[in-house]
Amino acid sequence: MDKTTKTITSNKSKIGTRYMAGVAMLSALAFVLQYLEFPIPIMPGFVKFDFSDLPALLGAFAYGPLAGVLVEFIKNLLHCAVSQSATVGELSNFILGAVFAGTAGLIYKHKKTKKMAVTGALAGSLLMGVISFPSNLFIVYPFYRVAYSMDYPTIVGFYKAILPSVNELWQCLLIFNLPFTIAKGVISTVIAMLIYKPLSPILKGRNQ
């Protein structure tokens, strides 16, 4: 093995190690952030905001779309150990987060500029919001209906307390949950744009 080959192999090994360490660190951070939930005044009490998708977005920018998806997967896999939804909530969270981070990472990968990063993250936010509608309607809420013996009129009642004109679950999800999910992605996008550049040398290695 000549000197050039050894150098290439060594560089690949360093990149691989950095990739795994970065994904592990961001996954741990996302897991912790998942516990820092905040109630939203215009949403029912059981719908809360957290920043746990932010590390996945940073990972998608730093290491590629797959890294963002891996952060979402590991975060929710860890959270399954303390799940109160028989992993249904974690499944939905993974689907939405993977769509968000994966979309952002794919778009940014083709042209690594700030404009493309913003475009990718906003596209991911929009798509995450759209996917949240069938995810909540067909996965999450049917589970909660059975697990907590709550019929749909009771669930809709939480939303009616905020907006009396809603009468169906799909209306609630369309009016409340979908925009909320998009807004959640947009907030993560704004924060990522503010902190990614200072964090980039740490995530990618100080020599890059």
PDB file of C-alpha atoms in Angstrom, residues 81-202:
ATOM      1  CA  ALA A  81     -38.056   2.758  26.373  1.00  0.00           C
ATOM      2  CA  VAL A  82     -40.206   5.328  28.147  1.00  0.00           C
ATOM      3  CA  SER A  83     -43.069   5.427  25.660  1.00  0.00           C
ATOM      4  CA  GLN A  84     -46.603   6.012  26.873  1.00  0.00           C
ATOM      5  CA  SER A  85     -48.085   5.282  23.463  1.00  0.00           C
ATOM      6  CA  ALA A  86     -46.854   1.723  22.813  1.00  0.00           C
ATOM      7  CA  THR A  87     -44.352   3.275  20.345  1.00  0.00           C
ATOM      8  CA  VAL A  88     -47.155   4.662  18.132  1.00  0.00           C
ATOM      9  CA  GLY A  89     -46.237   8.238  19.027  1.00  0.00           C
ATOM     10  CA  GLU A  90     -42.577   7.485  18.367  1.00  0.00           C
ATOM     11  CA  LEU A  91     -43.430   5.954  14.985  1.00  0.00           C
ATOM     12  CA  SER A  92     -45.326   9.063  13.946  1.00  0.00           C
ATOM     13  CA  ASN A  93     -42.587  11.331  15.294  1.00  0.00           C
ATOM     14  CA  PHE A  94     -39.985   9.393  13.308  1.00  0.00           C
ATOM     15  CA  ILE A  95     -42.000   9.553  10.087  1.00  0.00           C
ATOM     16  CA  LEU A  96     -42.503  13.312  10.353  1.00  0.00           C
ATOM     17  CA  GLY A  97     -38.966  14.056  11.510  1.00  0.00           C
ATOM     18  CA  ALA A  98     -37.422  11.875   8.817  1.00  0.00           C
ATOM     19  CA  VAL A  99     -39.461  13.663   6.153  1.00  0.00           C
ATOM     20  CA  PHE A 100     -38.362  17.037   7.534  1.00  0.00           C
ATOM     21  CA  ALA A 101     -34.642  16.364   7.935  1.00  0.00           C
ATOM     22  CA  GLY A 102     -34.373  14.049   4.931  1.00  0.00           C
ATOM     23  CA  THR A 103     -35.979  16.555   2.553  1.00  0.00           C
ATOM     24  CA  ALA A 104     -33.834  19.409   3.832  1.00  0.00           C
ATOM     25  CA  GLY A 105     -30.673  17.334   3.558  1.00  0.00           C
ATOM     26  CA  LEU A 106     -31.440  16.111   0.039  1.00  0.00           C
ATOM     27  CA  ILE A 107     -32.019  19.609  -1.311  1.00  0.00           C
ATOM     28  CA  TYR A 108     -28.985  21.072   0.481  1.00  0.00           C
ATOM     29  CA  LYS A 109     -26.769  18.216  -0.730  1.00  0.00           C
ATOM     30  CA  HIS A 110     -27.152  19.275  -4.371  1.00  0.00           C
ATOM     31  CA  LYS A 111     -25.975  22.830  -3.750  1.00  0.00           C
ATOM     32  CA  LYS A 112     -24.501  23.721  -0.383  1.00  0.00           C
ATOM     33  CA  THR A 113     -25.469  27.359  -0.045  1.00  0.00           C
ATOM     34  CA  LYS A 114     -27.416  29.150   2.669  1.00  0.00           C
ATOM     35  CA  LYS A 115     -30.242  29.795   0.219  1.00  0.00           C
ATOM     36  CA  MET A 116     -30.552  26.078  -0.567  1.00  0.00           C
ATOM     37  CA  ALA A 117     -30.361  25.214   3.130  1.00  0.00           C
ATOM     38  CA  VAL A 118     -33.292  27.537   3.834  1.00  0.00           C
ATOM     39  CA  THR A 119     -35.178  26.257   0.784  1.00  0.00           C
ATOM     40  CA  GLY A 120     -34.629  22.638   1.801  1.00  0.00           C
ATOM     41  CA  ALA A 121     -35.660  23.184   5.409  1.00  0.00           C
ATOM     42  CA  LEU A 122     -38.780  25.121   4.452  1.00  0.00           C
ATOM     43  CA  ALA A 123     -39.718  22.448   1.900  1.00  0.00           C
ATOM     44  CA  GLY A 124     -39.189  19.839   4.614  1.00  0.00           C
ATOM     45  CA  SER A 125     -41.373  21.834   7.013  1.00  0.00           C
ATOM     46  CA  LEU A 126     -44.180  22.033   4.467  1.00  0.00           C
ATOM     47  CA  LEU A 127     -43.977  18.350   3.589  1.00  0.00           C
ATOM     48  CA  MET A 128     -43.831  17.390   7.261  1.00  0.00           C
ATOM     49  CA  GLY A 129     -47.024  19.350   7.852  1.00  0.00           C
ATOM     50  CA  VAL A 130     -48.782  17.662   4.942  1.00  0.00           C
ATOM     51  CA  ILE A 131     -47.710  14.177   6.095  1.00  0.00           C
ATOM     52  CA  SER A 132     -48.831  14.951   9.651  1.00  0.00           C
ATOM     53  CA  PHE A 133     -52.457  14.982   8.509  1.00  0.00           C
ATOM     54  CA  PRO A 134     -52.731  11.284   7.464  1.00  0.00           C
ATOM     55  CA  SER A 135     -50.257  10.287  10.186  1.00  0.00           C
ATOM     56  CA  ASN A 136     -52.433  11.757  12.935  1.00  0.00           C
ATOM     57  CA  LEU A 137     -55.730  10.760  11.325  1.00  0.00           C
ATOM     58  CA  PHE A 138     -54.886   7.111  10.625  1.00  0.00           C
ATOM     59  CA  ILE A 139     -52.143   6.233  13.132  1.00  0.00           C
ATOM     60  CA  VAL A 140     -51.904   8.433  16.211  1.00  0.00           C
ATOM     61  CA  TYR A 141     -55.480   9.396  17.067  1.00  0.00           C
ATOM     62  CA  PRO A 142     -57.012   5.950  16.414  1.00  0.00           C
ATOM     63  CA  PHE A 143     -54.468   4.542  18.855  1.00  0.00           C
ATOM     64  CA  TYR A 144     -55.216   7.129  21.540  1.00  0.00           C
ATOM     65  CA  ARG A 145     -58.919   6.539  21.024  1.00  0.00           C
ATOM     66  CA  VAL A 146     -58.486   2.854  21.920  1.00  0.00           C
ATOM     67  CA  ALA A 147     -55.695   3.151  24.494  1.00  0.00           C
ATOM     68  CA  TYR A 148     -57.343   5.894  26.545  1.00  0.00           C
ATOM     69  CA  SER A 149     -60.981   4.999  25.825  1.00  0.00           C
ATOM     70  CA  MET A 150     -61.626   8.415  24.293  1.00  0.00           C
ATOM     71  CA  ASP A 151     -64.211   8.599  21.548  1.00  0.00           C
ATOM     72  CA  TYR A 152     -63.765  11.087  18.723  1.00  0.00           C
ATOM     73  CA  PRO A 153     -66.404  13.546  20.040  1.00  0.00           C
ATOM     74  CA  THR A 154     -64.362  13.794  23.248  1.00  0.00           C
ATOM     75  CA  ILE A 155     -61.145  14.404  21.323  1.00  0.00           C
ATOM     76  CA  VAL A 156     -62.836  16.943  19.064  1.00  0.00           C
ATOM     77  CA  GLY A 157     -64.196  18.611  22.216  1.00  0.00           C
ATOM     78  CA  PHE A 158     -60.684  19.707  23.187  1.00  0.00           C
ATOM     79  CA  TYR A 159     -60.434  21.548  19.866  1.00  0.00           C
ATOM     80  CA  LYS A 160     -63.993  22.923  20.076  1.00  0.00           C
ATOM     81  CA  ALA A 161     -63.045  24.605  23.325  1.00  0.00           C
ATOM     82  CA  ILE A 162     -60.650  26.713  21.234  1.00  0.00           C
ATOM     83  CA  LEU A 163     -62.665  26.938  18.007  1.00  0.00           C
ATOM     84  CA  PRO A 164     -66.358  26.051  18.493  1.00  0.00           C
ATOM     85  CA  SER A 165     -67.037  25.778  14.747  1.00  0.00           C
ATOM     86  CA  VAL A 166     -65.035  22.542  14.277  1.00  0.00           C
ATOM     87  CA  ASN A 167     -67.090  19.340  14.339  1.00  0.00           C
ATOM     88  CA  GLU A 168     -64.906  16.626  12.786  1.00  0.00           C
ATOM     89  CA  LEU A 169     -61.469  15.299  13.683  1.00  0.00           C
ATOM     90  CA  TRP A 170     -60.116  15.883  10.190  1.00  0.00           C
ATOM     91  CA  GLN A 171     -61.111  19.546  10.485  1.00  0.00           C
ATOM     92  CA  CYS A 172     -59.212  19.807  13.749  1.00  0.00           C
ATOM     93  CA  LEU A 173     -56.102  18.276  12.249  1.00  0.00           C
ATOM     94  CA  LEU A 174     -56.303  20.469   9.171  1.00  0.00           C
ATOM     95  CA  ILE A 175     -56.909  23.716  11.055  1.00  0.00           C
ATOM     96  CA  PHE A 176     -54.695  23.125  14.095  1.00  0.00           C
ATOM     97  CA  ASN A 177     -52.165  20.301  13.768  1.00  0.00           C
ATOM     98  CA  LEU A 178     -51.054  20.791  10.176  1.00  0.00           C
ATOM     99  CA  PRO A 179     -50.132  24.507  10.547  1.00  0.00           C
ATOM    100  CA  PHE A 180     -48.607  23.777  13.965  1.00  0.00           C
ATOM    101  CA  THR A 181     -46.343  21.101  12.467  1.00  0.00           C
ATOM    102  CA  ILE A 182     -45.236  23.420   9.672  1.00  0.00           C
ATOM    103  CA  ALA A 183     -44.551  26.190  12.200  1.00  0.00           C
ATOM    104  CA  LYS A 184     -42.506  23.757  14.284  1.00  0.00           C
ATOM    105  CA  GLY A 185     -40.314  23.047  11.264  1.00  0.00           C
ATOM    106  CA  VAL A 186     -39.977  26.744  10.426  1.00  0.00           C
ATOM    107  CA  ILE A 187     -38.847  27.551  13.981  1.00  0.00           C
ATOM    108  CA  SER A 188     -36.202  24.803  13.794  1.00  0.00           C
ATOM    109  CA  THR A 189     -35.140  26.226  10.437  1.00  0.00           C
ATOM    110  CA  VAL A 190     -34.665  29.723  11.845  1.00  0.00           C
ATOM    111  CA  ILE A 191     -32.614  28.438  14.785  1.00  0.00           C
ATOM    112  CA  ALA A 192     -30.526  26.194  12.511  1.00  0.00           C
ATOM    113  CA  MET A 193     -29.685  29.144  10.265  1.00  0.00           C
ATOM    114  CA  LEU A 194     -28.464  31.072  13.310  1.00  0.00           C
ATOM    115  CA  ILE A 195     -26.309  28.346  14.867  1.00  0.00           C
ATOM    116  CA  TYR A 196     -25.204  26.048  12.033  1.00  0.00           C
ATOM    117  CA  LYS A 197     -22.266  28.127  10.825  1.00  0.00           C
ATOM    118  CA  PRO A 198     -20.647  28.432  14.298  1.00  0.00           C
ATOM    119  CA  LEU A 199     -21.283  24.728  14.958  1.00  0.00           C
ATOM    120  CA  SER A 200     -20.133  23.515  11.547  1.00  0.00           C
ATOM    121  CA  PRO A 201     -16.394  23.344  12.426  1.00  0.00           C
ATOM    122  CA  ILE A 202     -17.246  21.217  15.469  1.00  0.00           C
TER     123      ILE A 202
END
